[in-house]
Structure formats: structure tokens, C-alpha cells
XYZ file of C-alpha atoms in Angstrom:
391
model
C 140.755 119.962 82.448
C 140.390 122.398 85.321
C 143.891 121.642 86.614
C 145.204 122.327 83.122
C 144.036 125.926 83.337
C 141.150 125.713 80.888
C 138.233 128.083 81.096
C 135.425 126.632 83.174
C 131.766 127.368 82.582
C 128.982 125.894 84.747
C 131.528 123.636 86.401
C 129.285 122.111 89.097
C 127.247 120.601 86.255
C 130.231 118.582 84.945
C 129.259 115.223 86.566
C 125.934 115.171 84.703
C 127.699 116.033 81.431
C 130.265 113.293 81.984
C 127.619 110.725 82.935
C 125.501 111.663 79.902
C 128.520 111.291 77.647
C 129.349 107.895 79.201
C 125.811 106.584 78.683
C 125.729 107.938 75.145
C 129.079 106.520 74.047
C 129.374 103.314 76.070
C 125.778 102.090 76.103
C 124.800 103.815 72.839
C 121.817 105.511 74.476
C 119.857 108.107 72.554
C 119.903 111.508 74.253
C 116.131 111.413 74.735
C 116.614 108.234 76.802
C 119.406 109.870 78.812
C 117.238 112.917 79.523
C 114.381 110.737 80.755
C 116.773 108.671 82.863
C 118.753 111.501 84.477
C 116.248 114.359 84.567
C 112.577 113.634 83.903
C 112.385 110.385 85.898
C 113.968 111.902 89.043
C 111.915 115.056 88.457
C 108.591 113.206 88.686
C 109.831 111.274 91.734
C 110.986 114.358 93.644
C 107.864 116.370 92.834
C 105.863 113.813 94.835
C 108.339 112.426 97.352
C 110.044 115.686 98.324
C 106.981 117.584 99.670
C 105.635 114.336 101.154
C 108.854 113.745 103.105
C 108.951 117.366 104.230
C 105.393 117.070 105.573
C 106.334 113.754 107.183
C 109.300 115.416 108.914
C 106.954 118.024 110.389
C 104.687 115.245 111.679
C 101.716 115.884 109.389
C 98.973 113.317 108.922
C 97.999 111.803 105.593
C 95.483 114.474 104.586
C 97.849 117.291 105.524
C 100.601 115.593 103.503
C 98.272 115.465 100.507
C 97.537 119.189 100.949
C 101.276 119.925 101.036
C 101.828 118.010 97.779
C 98.939 119.775 96.052
C 100.015 123.274 97.083
C 103.604 122.502 96.102
C 102.777 121.269 92.607
C 99.557 122.979 91.525
C 100.343 126.658 91.233
C 100.975 128.863 88.236
C 104.590 129.653 89.120
C 105.541 125.965 89.112
C 103.663 125.516 85.828
C 105.191 128.504 84.066
C 108.748 127.875 85.239
C 108.731 124.336 83.836
C 110.847 125.322 80.842
C 114.298 124.460 82.226
C 114.325 120.817 83.398
C 117.427 121.162 85.600
C 116.001 124.182 87.380
C 112.791 122.211 87.893
C 114.779 119.291 89.304
C 116.543 121.576 91.766
C 113.210 123.069 92.854
C 111.684 119.609 93.242
C 114.580 118.582 95.511
C 114.339 121.719 97.680
C 111.758 120.486 100.269
C 113.715 117.255 100.730
C 116.970 119.167 101.300
C 115.210 121.413 103.818
C 113.672 118.403 105.579
C 117.091 116.749 105.940
C 118.451 120.009 107.355
C 115.662 120.016 109.971
C 116.504 116.411 110.852
C 120.196 117.286 111.142
C 119.233 119.906 113.735
C 116.706 117.768 115.583
C 118.896 114.647 115.561
C 122.518 115.894 115.286
C 124.156 112.555 114.523
C 126.632 111.420 111.888
C 123.959 109.785 109.722
C 121.774 112.895 109.508
C 124.808 115.067 108.726
C 125.942 112.743 105.942
C 122.472 112.541 104.364
C 122.051 116.320 104.382
C 125.530 116.831 102.912
C 125.033 114.251 100.160
C 121.707 115.616 98.955
C 122.902 119.213 99.201
C 125.918 118.295 97.068
C 123.603 116.682 94.509
C 121.399 119.762 94.368
C 124.504 121.907 93.900
C 125.447 119.781 90.889
C 122.006 120.291 89.385
C 121.585 124.044 89.988
C 123.861 126.276 92.084
C 121.294 129.057 92.534
C 118.624 126.687 93.814
C 121.142 125.383 96.348
C 121.922 128.942 97.476
C 118.227 129.740 97.950
C 117.523 126.680 100.065
C 120.651 127.313 102.174
C 119.434 130.866 102.781
C 116.067 129.412 103.833
C 117.777 126.908 106.139
C 119.799 129.727 107.679
C 116.642 131.672 108.520
C 115.125 128.559 110.091
C 118.256 127.924 112.160
C 118.462 131.530 113.433
C 114.766 131.551 114.326
C 114.912 128.388 116.408
C 118.221 129.309 118.040
C 116.526 132.447 119.363
C 113.275 130.871 120.607
C 114.267 127.302 121.527
C 116.302 126.854 124.713
C 116.785 123.117 124.144
C 118.245 123.783 120.714
C 120.784 126.187 122.178
C 121.869 123.508 124.634
C 122.670 121.193 121.684
C 124.415 123.900 119.668
C 127.847 122.235 119.839
C 126.544 118.878 118.567
C 124.543 120.613 115.857
C 127.598 122.598 114.762
C 129.647 119.392 114.427
C 126.878 117.754 112.389
C 126.582 120.731 110.027
C 130.392 120.884 109.743
C 130.334 117.245 108.635
C 127.724 118.157 106.005
C 129.901 121.017 104.778
C 132.947 118.716 104.523
C 130.930 116.227 102.461
C 129.821 118.987 100.060
C 133.362 120.400 99.733
C 134.895 116.982 99.080
C 132.302 116.035 96.462
C 132.745 119.403 94.727
C 136.511 119.513 95.055
C 136.788 119.009 91.276
C 136.024 122.719 90.826
C 136.643 124.190 94.305
C 140.351 123.180 94.384
C 141.153 124.616 90.943
C 139.405 127.802 91.988
C 141.392 128.058 95.236
C 144.728 127.386 93.524
C 144.105 129.867 90.736
C 143.807 127.274 87.977
C 140.761 128.976 86.522
C 141.578 131.603 83.920
C 140.474 135.158 84.561
C 138.293 135.122 81.458
C 136.335 132.089 82.602
C 132.679 132.732 83.499
C 132.980 130.444 86.522
C 129.347 130.352 87.565
C 127.675 133.304 85.893
C 128.157 135.425 82.761
C 128.866 139.129 82.941
C 126.221 141.739 83.639
C 124.765 140.083 86.716
C 125.943 142.801 89.086
C 124.208 145.630 87.233
C 121.162 147.015 89.071
C 119.496 147.745 85.735
C 119.262 143.998 85.114
C 117.250 143.624 88.319
C 114.952 146.477 87.247
C 114.280 144.976 83.833
C 113.514 141.487 85.171
C 111.392 142.518 88.172
C 108.082 141.711 86.479
C 106.140 140.441 89.517
C 104.258 142.777 91.819
C 103.797 142.000 95.500
C 100.252 140.731 94.773
C 101.629 138.394 92.096
C 104.107 136.880 94.539
C 101.666 136.658 97.450
C 99.109 134.868 95.260
C 101.697 132.637 93.523
C 100.257 134.117 90.347
C 102.679 134.115 87.442
C 102.292 137.420 85.540
C 102.324 135.632 82.170
C 99.553 133.232 83.195
C 96.684 133.741 80.766
C 98.439 135.604 77.944
C 102.119 135.111 77.281
C 102.677 138.341 75.380
C 101.699 140.747 78.181
C 102.118 141.098 81.948
C 98.707 140.166 83.296
C 97.122 141.757 86.347
C 96.470 139.535 89.350
C 93.092 137.839 89.200
C 91.488 138.247 92.669
C 90.820 134.521 93.046
C 94.574 133.901 93.313
C 94.552 135.836 96.578
C 92.390 133.102 98.102
C 95.564 131.099 98.701
C 97.273 133.573 101.069
C 93.950 134.088 102.865
C 93.674 130.334 103.428
C 97.346 129.980 104.376
C 97.520 132.874 106.855
C 94.177 131.967 108.445
C 96.066 129.246 110.307
C 97.367 132.028 112.596
C 93.908 132.054 114.189
C 94.569 128.651 115.763
C 96.655 127.966 118.818
C 98.550 124.785 117.913
C 102.113 124.616 116.536
C 102.479 128.377 116.980
C 106.287 128.376 116.654
C 106.241 126.509 113.362
C 103.364 128.566 111.962
C 104.908 131.907 112.904
C 108.223 131.011 111.229
C 106.659 129.963 107.927
C 104.274 132.932 107.961
C 107.255 135.277 108.389
C 109.280 133.433 105.747
C 106.345 133.624 103.304
C 106.325 137.415 103.675
C 110.121 137.660 103.363
C 110.313 135.626 100.170
C 107.221 137.250 98.660
C 109.117 140.509 99.155
C 112.236 139.077 97.461
C 110.259 137.658 94.527
C 108.877 141.080 93.556
C 112.407 142.460 93.074
C 112.656 146.214 92.591
C 108.891 146.703 92.330
C 107.230 148.734 95.119
C 106.867 148.752 98.031
C 110.440 149.387 99.248
C 112.087 148.222 96.034
C 115.280 150.016 97.078
C 115.840 147.333 99.740
C 115.903 144.627 97.071
C 118.322 146.672 94.965
C 120.619 147.201 97.959
C 120.584 143.445 98.734
C 121.274 142.659 95.070
C 124.347 144.919 95.083
C 125.739 144.246 98.571
C 124.552 140.918 100.063
C 126.948 138.095 99.042
C 125.385 135.807 96.469
C 122.297 137.927 95.769
C 123.791 139.130 92.475
C 123.020 135.655 91.072
C 119.330 136.601 91.053
C 118.930 139.391 88.563
C 115.652 137.564 87.803
C 114.176 137.815 91.333
C 111.301 135.473 90.464
C 113.662 132.579 91.212
C 113.144 133.213 94.942
C 109.682 131.643 94.705
C 110.562 128.154 96.006
C 110.721 128.998 99.756
C 107.452 130.912 99.329
C 105.755 127.824 97.873
C 107.163 125.639 100.661
C 105.961 128.122 103.293
C 102.437 128.160 101.857
C 102.445 124.369 101.713
C 103.357 124.167 105.406
C 100.768 126.786 106.434
C 97.987 125.065 104.489
C 99.134 121.680 105.820
C 99.027 122.996 109.410
C 95.544 124.407 108.781
C 94.285 121.081 107.444
C 96.006 119.229 110.289
C 94.293 121.384 112.902
C 90.878 121.400 111.256
C 90.593 117.648 110.871
C 91.437 117.121 114.547
C 88.905 119.590 115.908
C 85.893 118.221 117.753
C 83.255 119.640 115.432
C 84.851 117.857 112.453
C 84.889 114.584 114.392
C 81.241 115.126 115.266
C 80.435 115.601 111.578
C 82.161 112.295 110.815
C 80.171 110.552 113.539
C 76.867 111.989 112.324
C 77.579 111.095 108.690
C 78.503 107.588 109.746
C 75.283 107.162 111.754
C 73.005 108.640 109.116
C 74.529 107.135 105.981
C 76.593 104.246 107.437
C 79.743 105.634 105.831
C 83.142 104.309 106.778
C 85.794 106.777 108.008
C 88.011 105.905 105.038
C 85.288 106.911 102.587
C 84.616 110.173 104.441
C 88.312 111.076 104.437
C 88.498 110.252 100.738
C 85.651 112.677 100.084
C 87.473 115.333 102.127
C 90.581 114.836 99.983
C 88.518 115.166 96.785
C 87.001 118.391 98.119
C 90.508 119.662 98.856
C 91.532 118.861 95.290
C 88.504 120.777 94.012
C 89.463 123.791 96.166
C 93.037 123.680 94.858
C 91.809 123.663 91.263
C 89.546 126.625 92.042
C 92.446 128.541 93.572
C 94.789 127.519 90.737
C 92.692 127.129 87.563
C 94.793 124.957 85.294
C 95.046 126.481 81.850
C 94.806 124.170 78.800
C 98.262 122.741 78.256
C 98.264 123.739 74.592
C 98.267 127.435 75.477
C 101.322 127.260 77.708
C 104.682 128.252 76.309
C 106.295 124.954 77.277
C 103.601 122.817 75.624
C 105.990 121.856 72.839
C 107.917 119.550 75.189
C 104.894 117.231 75.149
C 104.845 116.984 71.342
C 107.175 115.047 69.023
C 109.668 117.337 67.318
C 111.157 117.064 63.824
C 114.872 117.654 63.431
C 115.472 120.319 60.747
C 117.126 119.036 57.563
C 119.938 121.598 57.951
C 120.794 120.166 61.366
C 120.992 116.634 59.957
C 123.281 117.774 57.115
C 125.537 119.573 59.608
C 125.689 116.482 61.803
C 126.677 114.293 58.837
C 129.327 116.823 57.839
C 130.839 116.940 61.317
C 130.785 113.153 61.627
C 132.651 112.822 58.341
């Protein structure tokens, strides 16, 4: 259709549409089955596997991996943004894409380049903006380590070839819309990726509903009451205090400093045009390539959540290896004859309790997306229209 000059809207999403249509027509699947198969099943998988693999790539232990998963999933922004399944799927894939990028840099071989390119292409199919955000995050990581790591600079040529291979894979898999775009086969009236009005600064002003404290605390402004913008409850600020306290320790300084800086950068982007220095966000929205896609600046939250997950994971990793913690384990074992496995299990349960204190989970019935958990009745008018169109 694209080569025929038709208008194209949301073209990267075409493979999912085509696959859904194939399953519906050929296998006679109900759309609810297709949605579970293509969206909700992978969504649940990636929400667990993606942060786990990211923590594994950084060399975290089991307890630190569990902390990463909890921080990634149990926060109000992830809860409140769970209204668009494809956007959720893109967010769930983000840590895995970032982890494969890190591996492509650490081990610049053909296999790592292909894996990164394939998953990046899949994320681009699901949600273009989520792909842009994670690429921006990867770019910051690459620039940071190029500056501070001499060994990485020595491998720059091999890394460049690996990343070029990844780019070729993405371009080839998305050639179904890139080639028509390059050869002018997309009509001028086609909203290729975004509708009109995205480049207007007023749109950024109207949708900048998070303050800097909201973004730093991962506190969604509609958490509590959906009809008003709620002030930040002080207990949400416990999270950044816990996360940034890892700077007091001496291990993994390079990694910690990068994710601490990135947490501040993306907290600043999430707040949009709100003070302080809202003019910088407006300038970036109008002049930095690709930033005009984010007239709702709250979509920048994913790298912030990943950064907090890494900082908390590093904190847990360093605490559980300190001598005084080991001494506590030894004393508990002598006094109560407790096995190390049981003690670690209790530590994990305490961590879960802390997470639920930091992120009090609101009753699901009060959330705006609660209706997705309830059976829905199709209106009679819709059924009559369907019968009319079928006839």
C-alpha cells in the first residue's frame, strides 16, 4: 500500500496489524485472544524478565536483581500509565534493549550486534517514541563511558562496526515504511508518525503536569484522586533518598555516578515546562530533533525508573556484602540456628515491605484503568452496526 502512494498512519505498527488480521481471519481467533497472545502475554513476561536481565548484565546478585524488579514495577507512574497496552509493552522492553546495547559495547561481536538490532526493531514496531527514548538513554551511556573509559576508546572501531550492524538490521526490518518515505511515496497529507500540533510549545505547557518533586519521587500527580493534580506526599521522596544514598559508598563509582546523573537529567525532562528552568525544556522541544514527539513530557519517565532501579540495586548489592551484615547473619545463625537461605528470604520480604511503604498500592477499583480487569458488555448499537456492515 505504501508503494501505491496511500496515506500512511502509524506505519511501524503495520506488522502487528497484519499479524492480528491473519490470526483473526485464518485461525478464527477472537480479538480478546489475539490481544492476550500478542500484547498481554509478552507484557507480563517482559515486566519480569527485562529488569532481571538488565540487573544480570550489570552483575547484580539475586537480592539486588529482586530489588531492581520491584523498583521497576511497583511505582505509581507505572501503575497510572497502564492504560495503553502497547506503550506498556514498549516500556517493559526498555531495560532489555538497554542491556543488549551494553553487551554490544562490552562484547562488540556480530551476535551482540544482531541481538540488539533485532530487539530494537521490535520495540520500534511496538512504539516509536519508546524506542527514541531508550536510544537517547543509550547515547548518554555511550558518551559517558567513551569519556571516562580508556579501554572502551581503544575498541571504538569494533564497537562502531557492531552498532552499524545493529542499525542495518533495524533499517532492513523497517524498510517497509523507510523506503516509501525516502522515495516520496508517502502523500504530503499523511500523518506519518504523529498528528499535527506536536510542534506547538503551548501543547508542552498544557501537558506539563508533573513538578520536579513529582518526577523525583516517581509520584504520579493523579495518584489518589483522578480529578485533580495532587501534591507530592512526602513519603514518595523516600525513594530518591534511598537511591542517591548509594553515592556514600565507594564501590562501582563509575556506574553509580552515571545513573545518578541520568536520574537527574530525566527527572528534569519529565517535569516539562514546569520550574525550575522550564525554558530549557521548551527550547529542547522546539529545536532538538525528535523532542517534538513528547508534548506530554511525562513519557520520559522510563529512563528515570531504570536509573532508580540500578541505584537501589547497587545499594542492596553493597549492603549485603558488607562485613557487618555478614556478622549479623553469623550471629542469627548461631543464636537461632537459621540457614542462610531463610535469612536471605526474610531480607527479601523486608525489602518488599519497604517498597510497599514507599509506593502504597491504591485499591485497584479506584484506578482509572480498573475497567480492564472487569468483563465488558458490548452495547446493543454496536452489535446492530456490526450486523449491518457484515450484511
